[in-house]
Amino acid sequence: MLSVAFSSALKDFVRPGRVITWFLIAVVIGFIGKLWVGFQPTQSVATYGQVMEILGFRILALASAVFGMQVLSAELEQKTVVYLLTRSISRPVLLAGRSLASFVAVSGASLMCWFAIGMGVLGPRAFQTPGFWMDALALLVGVAAYGVLFIFVSLILNKAMIYCLIFAFGWEAFVPNMPGDLFYISIYPYLKALTNHAPVESTKKGIIDVLSGQVTDLTVPVTASWIVLAGIIVGFAALGLWVFSQKEYLPREEAE
């Protein structure tokens, strides 16, 4: 039954139009990376890390929000949730299958951008750069972490896309650079700790450094990052399965 839920959702998530859209986004980001490294050609590896942190991980969060909403929220908006829930598949299995399908879609979109950034900034040398491959692993962990969080939000809140985008582009961009310990309740610093990119050498700090999290000296230990990210994935996945199995879902207009 899990494979049925997974395959039916995946066919919808990776329709040709969507694949082409994310491919074009990756091409544009790769081109931006190529232009970016032109301004600091002697720091290509550090520039690659900066582009990944500013654009690569933001695309990851965006794709997670977009496809996470397709797991259930879109069914509520389109008033097809009733038909979805009348299938002879248990709710936990249905949610797990659709969630896994969204993770595959997000992984594809994120890895296309990762590859485009690597080729745009480093060229073929990317394959010989250890950080390049570590970024791929960090992205896959981020797919699961952002995915379970955004899917959980979509299960408990109406218009969840707004909250997820605010989190992805507001909270995740600026909270990691705020003074104090607030950055601990953000996902981005833990993913950044896994990559351990070298900072770009600069005497001035501007908005680019803020977006890449290079303003503060606060860092999270790698071991702690793995533990926290695993806790987020397991915790929100369990909460989501429990909420979905208990809550009654109606088409959006009827629910409101």
PDB file of C-alpha atoms in Angstrom:
ATOM      1  CA  MET A   1       0.000   0.000   0.000  1.00  0.00           C
ATOM      2  CA  LEU A   2       2.896   2.358   0.702  1.00  0.00           C
ATOM      3  CA  SER A   3       4.172   1.898  -2.845  1.00  0.00           C
ATOM      4  CA  VAL A   4       0.729   2.707  -4.247  1.00  0.00           C
ATOM      5  CA  ALA A   5       0.502   5.959  -2.294  1.00  0.00           C
ATOM      6  CA  PHE A   6       4.080   6.814  -3.195  1.00  0.00           C
ATOM      7  CA  SER A   7       3.850   6.112  -6.926  1.00  0.00           C
ATOM      8  CA  SER A   8       0.512   7.876  -7.440  1.00  0.00           C
ATOM      9  CA  ALA A   9       1.751  11.011  -5.667  1.00  0.00           C
ATOM     10  CA  LEU A  10       5.122  10.977  -7.414  1.00  0.00           C
ATOM     11  CA  LYS A  11       3.470  10.921 -10.851  1.00  0.00           C
ATOM     12  CA  ASP A  12       1.692  14.144  -9.917  1.00  0.00           C
ATOM     13  CA  PHE A  13       4.740  15.797  -8.327  1.00  0.00           C
ATOM     14  CA  VAL A  14       7.114  15.202 -11.264  1.00  0.00           C
ATOM     15  CA  ARG A  15       4.902  16.146 -14.147  1.00  0.00           C
ATOM     16  CA  PRO A  16       6.922  17.368 -17.168  1.00  0.00           C
ATOM     17  CA  GLY A  17       5.945  21.009 -16.673  1.00  0.00           C
ATOM     18  CA  ARG A  18       7.233  21.008 -13.117  1.00  0.00           C
ATOM     19  CA  VAL A  19      10.451  19.232 -14.030  1.00  0.00           C
ATOM     20  CA  ILE A  20      11.161  21.781 -16.771  1.00  0.00           C
ATOM     21  CA  THR A  21      10.445  24.666 -14.386  1.00  0.00           C
ATOM     22  CA  TRP A  22      12.912  23.443 -11.761  1.00  0.00           C
ATOM     23  CA  PHE A  23      15.470  22.633 -14.466  1.00  0.00           C
ATOM     24  CA  LEU A  24      15.284  26.208 -15.747  1.00  0.00           C
ATOM     25  CA  ILE A  25      15.647  27.518 -12.183  1.00  0.00           C
ATOM     26  CA  ALA A  26      18.789  25.404 -11.813  1.00  0.00           C
ATOM     27  CA  VAL A  27      20.207  26.746 -15.084  1.00  0.00           C
ATOM     28  CA  VAL A  28      19.607  30.340 -13.975  1.00  0.00           C
ATOM     29  CA  ILE A  29      21.249  29.696 -10.603  1.00  0.00           C
ATOM     30  CA  GLY A  30      24.230  28.065 -12.277  1.00  0.00           C
ATOM     31  CA  PHE A  31      24.591  31.126 -14.509  1.00  0.00           C
ATOM     32  CA  ILE A  32      24.409  33.406 -11.466  1.00  0.00           C
ATOM     33  CA  GLY A  33      27.127  31.323  -9.823  1.00  0.00           C
ATOM     34  CA  LYS A  34      29.338  31.706 -12.901  1.00  0.00           C
ATOM     35  CA  LEU A  35      28.901  35.478 -12.823  1.00  0.00           C
ATOM     36  CA  TRP A  36      29.431  35.543  -9.065  1.00  0.00           C
ATOM     37  CA  VAL A  37      32.808  33.807  -9.140  1.00  0.00           C
ATOM     38  CA  GLY A  38      33.964  36.294 -11.779  1.00  0.00           C
ATOM     39  CA  PHE A  39      34.063  38.995  -9.106  1.00  0.00           C
ATOM     40  CA  GLN A  40      36.361  36.954  -6.840  1.00  0.00           C
ATOM     41  CA  PRO A  41      38.164  34.425  -9.089  1.00  0.00           C
ATOM     42  CA  THR A  42      40.934  33.727  -6.571  1.00  0.00           C
ATOM     43  CA  GLN A  43      38.403  32.384  -4.055  1.00  0.00           C
ATOM     44  CA  SER A  44      36.416  29.990  -6.223  1.00  0.00           C
ATOM     45  CA  VAL A  45      35.964  27.277  -3.582  1.00  0.00           C
ATOM     46  CA  ALA A  46      34.876  29.798  -0.934  1.00  0.00           C
ATOM     47  CA  THR A  47      32.598  31.455  -3.513  1.00  0.00           C
ATOM     48  CA  TYR A  48      31.014  28.097  -4.291  1.00  0.00           C
ATOM     49  CA  GLY A  49      30.213  27.680  -0.590  1.00  0.00           C
ATOM     50  CA  GLN A  50      28.760  31.185  -0.423  1.00  0.00           C
ATOM     51  CA  VAL A  51      26.530  30.607  -3.456  1.00  0.00           C
ATOM     52  CA  MET A  52      25.363  27.275  -2.035  1.00  0.00           C
ATOM     53  CA  GLU A  53      24.491  28.861   1.297  1.00  0.00           C
ATOM     54  CA  ILE A  54      22.678  31.843  -0.200  1.00  0.00           C
ATOM     55  CA  LEU A  55      20.961  30.196  -3.168  1.00  0.00           C
ATOM     56  CA  GLY A  56      21.294  26.414  -2.892  1.00  0.00           C
ATOM     57  CA  PHE A  57      19.813  26.070   0.575  1.00  0.00           C
ATOM     58  CA  ARG A  58      17.147  28.693  -0.153  1.00  0.00           C
ATOM     59  CA  ILE A  59      16.015  26.699  -3.180  1.00  0.00           C
ATOM     60  CA  LEU A  60      15.932  23.637  -0.932  1.00  0.00           C
ATOM     61  CA  ALA A  61      13.611  25.440   1.503  1.00  0.00           C
ATOM     62  CA  LEU A  62      11.451  26.787  -1.347  1.00  0.00           C
ATOM     63  CA  ALA A  63      11.082  23.378  -2.996  1.00  0.00           C
ATOM     64  CA  SER A  64      10.284  21.804   0.378  1.00  0.00           C
ATOM     65  CA  ALA A  65       7.523  24.353   0.953  1.00  0.00           C
ATOM     66  CA  VAL A  66       6.069  23.966  -2.557  1.00  0.00           C
ATOM     67  CA  PHE A  67       6.033  20.173  -2.646  1.00  0.00           C
ATOM     68  CA  GLY A  68       5.227  19.864   1.056  1.00  0.00           C
ATOM     69  CA  MET A  69       1.974  21.716   0.434  1.00  0.00           C
ATOM     70  CA  GLN A  70       1.109  19.227  -2.316  1.00  0.00           C
ATOM     71  CA  VAL A  71       1.033  16.369   0.193  1.00  0.00           C
ATOM     72  CA  LEU A  72      -2.297  17.439   1.712  1.00  0.00           C
ATOM     73  CA  SER A  73      -2.873  21.187   1.585  1.00  0.00           C
ATOM     74  CA  ALA A  74      -3.428  21.178  -2.180  1.00  0.00           C
ATOM     75  CA  GLU A  75      -6.016  18.424  -1.783  1.00  0.00           C
ATOM     76  CA  LEU A  76      -7.884  20.632   0.688  1.00  0.00           C
ATOM     77  CA  GLU A  77      -7.757  23.617  -1.670  1.00  0.00           C
ATOM     78  CA  GLN A  78      -8.952  21.550  -4.636  1.00  0.00           C
ATOM     79  CA  LYS A  79     -11.660  19.871  -2.513  1.00  0.00           C
ATOM     80  CA  THR A  80     -10.380  16.397  -3.355  1.00  0.00           C
ATOM     81  CA  VAL A  81      -9.299  15.474   0.160  1.00  0.00           C
ATOM     82  CA  VAL A  82     -12.524  13.523   0.780  1.00  0.00           C
ATOM     83  CA  TYR A  83     -11.798  11.236  -2.179  1.00  0.00           C
ATOM     84  CA  LEU A  84      -8.184  10.871  -1.086  1.00  0.00           C
ATOM     85  CA  LEU A  85      -9.166   9.717   2.394  1.00  0.00           C
ATOM     86  CA  THR A  86     -11.766   7.221   1.171  1.00  0.00           C
ATOM     87  CA  ARG A  87      -9.069   5.021  -0.362  1.00  0.00           C
ATOM     88  CA  SER A  88      -8.471   1.647   1.241  1.00  0.00           C
ATOM     89  CA  ILE A  89      -5.092   2.815   2.547  1.00  0.00           C
ATOM     90  CA  SER A  90      -4.581   3.639   6.193  1.00  0.00           C
ATOM     91  CA  ARG A  91      -3.952   7.290   6.935  1.00  0.00           C
ATOM     92  CA  PRO A  92      -0.382   6.847   8.270  1.00  0.00           C
ATOM     93  CA  VAL A  93       0.618   4.824   5.208  1.00  0.00           C
ATOM     94  CA  LEU A  94      -1.052   7.346   2.891  1.00  0.00           C
ATOM     95  CA  LEU A  95       0.763  10.272   4.488  1.00  0.00           C
ATOM     96  CA  ALA A  96       4.078   8.411   4.580  1.00  0.00           C
ATOM     97  CA  GLY A  97       3.827   7.465   0.894  1.00  0.00           C
ATOM     98  CA  ARG A  98       2.899  10.971  -0.258  1.00  0.00           C
ATOM     99  CA  SER A  99       5.574  12.512   1.967  1.00  0.00           C
ATOM    100  CA  LEU A 100       8.262  10.235   0.524  1.00  0.00           C
ATOM    101  CA  ALA A 101       7.136  11.207  -2.973  1.00  0.00           C
ATOM    102  CA  SER A 102       7.492  14.883  -2.081  1.00  0.00           C
ATOM    103  CA  PHE A 103      10.985  14.200  -0.680  1.00  0.00           C
ATOM    104  CA  VAL A 104      12.010  12.621  -3.988  1.00  0.00           C
ATOM    105  CA  ALA A 105      10.698  15.638  -5.908  1.00  0.00           C
ATOM    106  CA  VAL A 106      12.451  18.109  -3.597  1.00  0.00           C
ATOM    107  CA  SER A 107      15.673  16.077  -3.781  1.00  0.00           C
ATOM    108  CA  GLY A 108      15.578  16.226  -7.568  1.00  0.00           C
ATOM    109  CA  ALA A 109      15.033  19.994  -7.642  1.00  0.00           C
ATOM    110  CA  SER A 110      17.685  20.654  -4.984  1.00  0.00           C
ATOM    111  CA  LEU A 111      20.307  18.395  -6.533  1.00  0.00           C
ATOM    112  CA  MET A 112      19.809  19.980  -9.960  1.00  0.00           C
ATOM    113  CA  CYS A 113      20.596  23.357  -8.400  1.00  0.00           C
ATOM    114  CA  TRP A 114      23.540  21.887  -6.470  1.00  0.00           C
ATOM    115  CA  PHE A 115      25.004  20.469  -9.674  1.00  0.00           C
ATOM    116  CA  ALA A 116      24.409  23.703 -11.571  1.00  0.00           C
ATOM    117  CA  ILE A 117      26.127  25.767  -8.871  1.00  0.00           C
ATOM    118  CA  GLY A 118      29.087  23.395  -8.795  1.00  0.00           C
ATOM    119  CA  MET A 119      29.515  23.492 -12.560  1.00  0.00           C
ATOM    120  CA  GLY A 120      28.938  27.234 -12.768  1.00  0.00           C
ATOM    121  CA  VAL A 121      31.418  28.165 -10.039  1.00  0.00           C
ATOM    122  CA  LEU A 122      34.004  25.372 -10.071  1.00  0.00           C
ATOM    123  CA  GLY A 123      33.469  23.594 -13.360  1.00  0.00           C
ATOM    124  CA  PRO A 124      34.686  19.968 -13.593  1.00  0.00           C
ATOM    125  CA  ARG A 125      36.943  20.678 -10.589  1.00  0.00           C
ATOM    126  CA  ALA A 126      33.799  20.384  -8.447  1.00  0.00           C
ATOM    127  CA  PHE A 127      34.006  16.586  -8.636  1.00  0.00           C
ATOM    128  CA  GLN A 128      37.400  16.724  -6.943  1.00  0.00           C
ATOM    129  CA  THR A 129      36.234  19.105  -4.202  1.00  0.00           C
ATOM    130  CA  PRO A 130      35.232  17.211  -1.010  1.00  0.00           C
ATOM    131  CA  GLY A 131      32.840  19.972   0.046  1.00  0.00           C
ATOM    132  CA  PHE A 132      30.870  19.504  -3.170  1.00  0.00           C
ATOM    133  CA  TRP A 133      29.864  15.968  -2.217  1.00  0.00           C
ATOM    134  CA  MET A 134      29.245  16.898   1.414  1.00  0.00           C
ATOM    135  CA  ASP A 135      26.798  19.536   0.206  1.00  0.00           C
ATOM    136  CA  ALA A 136      24.809  16.840  -1.590  1.00  0.00           C
ATOM    137  CA  LEU A 137      24.514  14.876   1.656  1.00  0.00           C
ATOM    138  CA  ALA A 138      23.546  18.017   3.584  1.00  0.00           C
ATOM    139  CA  LEU A 139      20.871  18.796   0.996  1.00  0.00           C
ATOM    140  CA  LEU A 140      19.332  15.339   1.354  1.00  0.00           C
ATOM    141  CA  VAL A 141      19.252  15.721   5.139  1.00  0.00           C
ATOM    142  CA  GLY A 142      17.693  19.150   4.653  1.00  0.00           C
ATOM    143  CA  VAL A 143      15.054  17.673   2.357  1.00  0.00           C
ATOM    144  CA  ALA A 144      13.873  15.460   5.191  1.00  0.00           C
ATOM    145  CA  ALA A 145      14.182  18.133   7.910  1.00  0.00           C
ATOM    146  CA  TYR A 146      12.352  20.906   6.041  1.00  0.00           C
ATOM    147  CA  GLY A 147       9.953  18.401   4.531  1.00  0.00           C
ATOM    148  CA  VAL A 148       8.600  16.920   7.749  1.00  0.00           C
ATOM    149  CA  LEU A 149       8.362  20.393   9.329  1.00  0.00           C
ATOM    150  CA  PHE A 150       6.434  21.958   6.447  1.00  0.00           C
ATOM    151  CA  ILE A 151       4.164  18.946   6.030  1.00  0.00           C
ATOM    152  CA  PHE A 152       3.382  19.076   9.760  1.00  0.00           C
ATOM    153  CA  VAL A 153       2.538  22.792   9.460  1.00  0.00           C
ATOM    154  CA  SER A 154       0.231  22.033   6.527  1.00  0.00           C
ATOM    155  CA  LEU A 155      -1.595  19.456   8.653  1.00  0.00           C
ATOM    156  CA  ILE A 156      -2.432  21.889  11.454  1.00  0.00           C
ATOM    157  CA  LEU A 157      -2.751  25.321   9.802  1.00  0.00           C
ATOM    158  CA  ASN A 158      -4.814  26.800   6.995  1.00  0.00           C
ATOM    159  CA  LYS A 159      -2.856  28.751   4.340  1.00  0.00           C
ATOM    160  CA  ALA A 160       0.275  26.968   5.496  1.00  0.00           C
ATOM    161  CA  MET A 161       2.246  28.028   2.418  1.00  0.00           C
ATOM    162  CA  ILE A 162       2.449  31.599   3.730  1.00  0.00           C
ATOM    163  CA  TYR A 163       3.898  30.485   7.061  1.00  0.00           C
ATOM    164  CA  CYS A 164       6.353  28.104   5.397  1.00  0.00           C
ATOM    165  CA  LEU A 165       7.646  30.765   3.010  1.00  0.00           C
ATOM    166  CA  ILE A 166       8.027  33.260   5.850  1.00  0.00           C
ATOM    167  CA  PHE A 167      10.022  30.655   7.739  1.00  0.00           C
ATOM    168  CA  ALA A 168      12.142  29.725   4.718  1.00  0.00           C
ATOM    169  CA  PHE A 169      13.008  33.239   3.533  1.00  0.00           C
ATOM    170  CA  GLY A 170      12.535  35.355   6.656  1.00  0.00           C
ATOM    171  CA  TRP A 171      13.323  33.327   9.723  1.00  0.00           C
ATOM    172  CA  GLU A 172      16.023  31.168   8.127  1.00  0.00           C
ATOM    173  CA  ALA A 173      17.748  34.158   6.519  1.00  0.00           C
ATOM    174  CA  PHE A 174      18.026  36.505   9.471  1.00  0.00           C
ATOM    175  CA  VAL A 175      17.527  34.619  12.739  1.00  0.00           C
ATOM    176  CA  PRO A 176      20.867  32.728  12.416  1.00  0.00           C
ATOM    177  CA  ASN A 177      22.619  36.132  12.473  1.00  0.00           C
ATOM    178  CA  MET A 178      20.761  37.612  15.425  1.00  0.00           C
ATOM    179  CA  PRO A 179      22.606  37.938  18.757  1.00  0.00           C
ATOM    180  CA  GLY A 180      21.992  35.419  21.507  1.00  0.00           C
ATOM    181  CA  ASP A 181      20.906  31.816  21.224  1.00  0.00           C
ATOM    182  CA  LEU A 182      17.907  32.313  18.934  1.00  0.00           C
ATOM    183  CA  PHE A 183      19.770  30.726  16.036  1.00  0.00           C
ATOM    184  CA  TYR A 184      19.440  27.351  17.773  1.00  0.00           C
ATOM    185  CA  ILE A 185      15.746  27.205  16.793  1.00  0.00           C
ATOM    186  CA  SER A 186      16.521  27.372  13.080  1.00  0.00           C
ATOM    187  CA  ILE A 187      17.345  24.531  10.696  1.00  0.00           C
ATOM    188  CA  TYR A 188      19.796  26.370   8.451  1.00  0.00           C
ATOM    189  CA  PRO A 189      22.703  26.671  10.976  1.00  0.00           C
ATOM    190  CA  TYR A 190      22.710  22.902  11.506  1.00  0.00           C
ATOM    191  CA  LEU A 191      22.825  22.219   7.763  1.00  0.00           C
ATOM    192  CA  LYS A 192      25.568  24.810   7.348  1.00  0.00           C
ATOM    193  CA  ALA A 193      27.588  23.113  10.091  1.00  0.00           C
ATOM    194  CA  LEU A 194      27.532  19.857   8.107  1.00  0.00           C
ATOM    195  CA  THR A 195      29.057  21.538   5.051  1.00  0.00           C
ATOM    196  CA  ASN A 196      31.750  23.559   6.856  1.00  0.00           C
ATOM    197  CA  HIS A 197      32.340  25.934   3.930  1.00  0.00           C
ATOM    198  CA  ALA A 198      35.352  28.225   4.058  1.00  0.00           C
ATOM    199  CA  PRO A 199      34.256  31.882   4.383  1.00  0.00           C
ATOM    200  CA  VAL A 200      35.030  34.379   1.649  1.00  0.00           C
ATOM    201  CA  GLU A 201      37.824  36.691   2.763  1.00  0.00           C
ATOM    202  CA  SER A 202      36.385  40.166   3.113  1.00  0.00           C
ATOM    203  CA  THR A 203      36.968  43.113   5.418  1.00  0.00           C
ATOM    204  CA  LYS A 204      33.403  44.385   5.089  1.00  0.00           C
ATOM    205  CA  LYS A 205      30.190  42.610   5.977  1.00  0.00           C
ATOM    206  CA  GLY A 206      27.123  43.300   3.895  1.00  0.00           C
ATOM    207  CA  ILE A 207      23.736  41.798   3.058  1.00  0.00           C
ATOM    208  CA  ILE A 208      25.409  38.940   1.150  1.00  0.00           C
ATOM    209  CA  ASP A 209      27.232  37.889   4.297  1.00  0.00           C
ATOM    210  CA  VAL A 210      24.025  38.120   6.307  1.00  0.00           C
ATOM    211  CA  LEU A 211      22.194  35.826   3.901  1.00  0.00           C
ATOM    212  CA  SER A 212      25.046  33.311   3.969  1.00  0.00           C
ATOM    213  CA  GLY A 213      25.275  33.408   7.748  1.00  0.00           C
ATOM    214  CA  GLN A 214      28.814  34.783   7.819  1.00  0.00           C
ATOM    215  CA  VAL A 215      28.214  37.761  10.101  1.00  0.00           C
ATOM    216  CA  THR A 216      28.365  36.060  13.486  1.00  0.00           C
ATOM    217  CA  ASP A 217      31.008  33.704  14.766  1.00  0.00           C
ATOM    218  CA  LEU A 218      28.439  31.372  16.285  1.00  0.00           C
ATOM    219  CA  THR A 219      28.813  27.821  15.045  1.00  0.00           C
ATOM    220  CA  VAL A 220      27.153  24.526  15.861  1.00  0.00           C
ATOM    221  CA  PRO A 221      29.296  21.401  16.407  1.00  0.00           C
ATOM    222  CA  VAL A 222      28.881  18.833  13.644  1.00  0.00           C
ATOM    223  CA  THR A 223      27.906  16.043  16.057  1.00  0.00           C
ATOM    224  CA  ALA A 224      25.263  18.251  17.672  1.00  0.00           C
ATOM    225  CA  SER A 225      23.957  19.158  14.209  1.00  0.00           C
ATOM    226  CA  TRP A 226      23.448  15.504  13.273  1.00  0.00           C
ATOM    227  CA  ILE A 227      21.635  14.863  16.564  1.00  0.00           C
ATOM    228  CA  VAL A 228      19.358  17.902  16.252  1.00  0.00           C
ATOM    229  CA  LEU A 229      18.522  17.253  12.605  1.00  0.00           C
ATOM    230  CA  ALA A 230      17.747  13.602  13.345  1.00  0.00           C
ATOM    231  CA  GLY A 231      15.515  14.736  16.216  1.00  0.00           C
ATOM    232  CA  ILE A 232      13.667  17.186  13.953  1.00  0.00           C
ATOM    233  CA  ILE A 233      13.109  14.544  11.283  1.00  0.00           C
ATOM    234  CA  VAL A 234      11.929  11.808  13.653  1.00  0.00           C
ATOM    235  CA  GLY A 235       9.973  14.149  15.929  1.00  0.00           C
ATOM    236  CA  PHE A 236       7.982  16.046  13.303  1.00  0.00           C
ATOM    237  CA  ALA A 237       7.443  12.895  11.225  1.00  0.00           C
ATOM    238  CA  ALA A 238       5.896  11.168  14.253  1.00  0.00           C
ATOM    239  CA  LEU A 239       3.798  14.222  15.128  1.00  0.00           C
ATOM    240  CA  GLY A 240       2.583  14.521  11.556  1.00  0.00           C
ATOM    241  CA  LEU A 241       1.537  10.874  11.361  1.00  0.00           C
ATOM    242  CA  TRP A 242      -0.278  11.160  14.678  1.00  0.00           C
ATOM    243  CA  VAL A 243      -2.104  14.392  13.753  1.00  0.00           C
ATOM    244  CA  PHE A 244      -3.121  13.051  10.348  1.00  0.00           C
ATOM    245  CA  SER A 245      -4.487   9.861  11.876  1.00  0.00           C
ATOM    246  CA  GLN A 246      -6.554  11.779  14.453  1.00  0.00           C
ATOM    247  CA  LYS A 247      -7.755  14.964  12.775  1.00  0.00           C
ATOM    248  CA  GLU A 248     -10.828  15.233  10.566  1.00  0.00           C
ATOM    249  CA  TYR A 249     -10.118  16.924   7.250  1.00  0.00           C
ATOM    250  CA  LEU A 250     -12.690  18.706   5.107  1.00  0.00           C
ATOM    251  CA  PRO A 251     -12.389  20.681   1.877  1.00  0.00           C
ATOM    252  CA  ARG A 252     -10.955  24.120   2.661  1.00  0.00           C
ATOM    253  CA  GLU A 253     -14.160  26.166   2.299  1.00  0.00           C
ATOM    254  CA  GLU A 254     -16.158  23.760   4.439  1.00  0.00           C
ATOM    255  CA  ALA A 255     -13.431  23.707   7.070  1.00  0.00           C
ATOM    256  CA  GLU A 256     -13.459  27.503   7.293  1.00  0.00           C
TER     257      GLU A 256
END
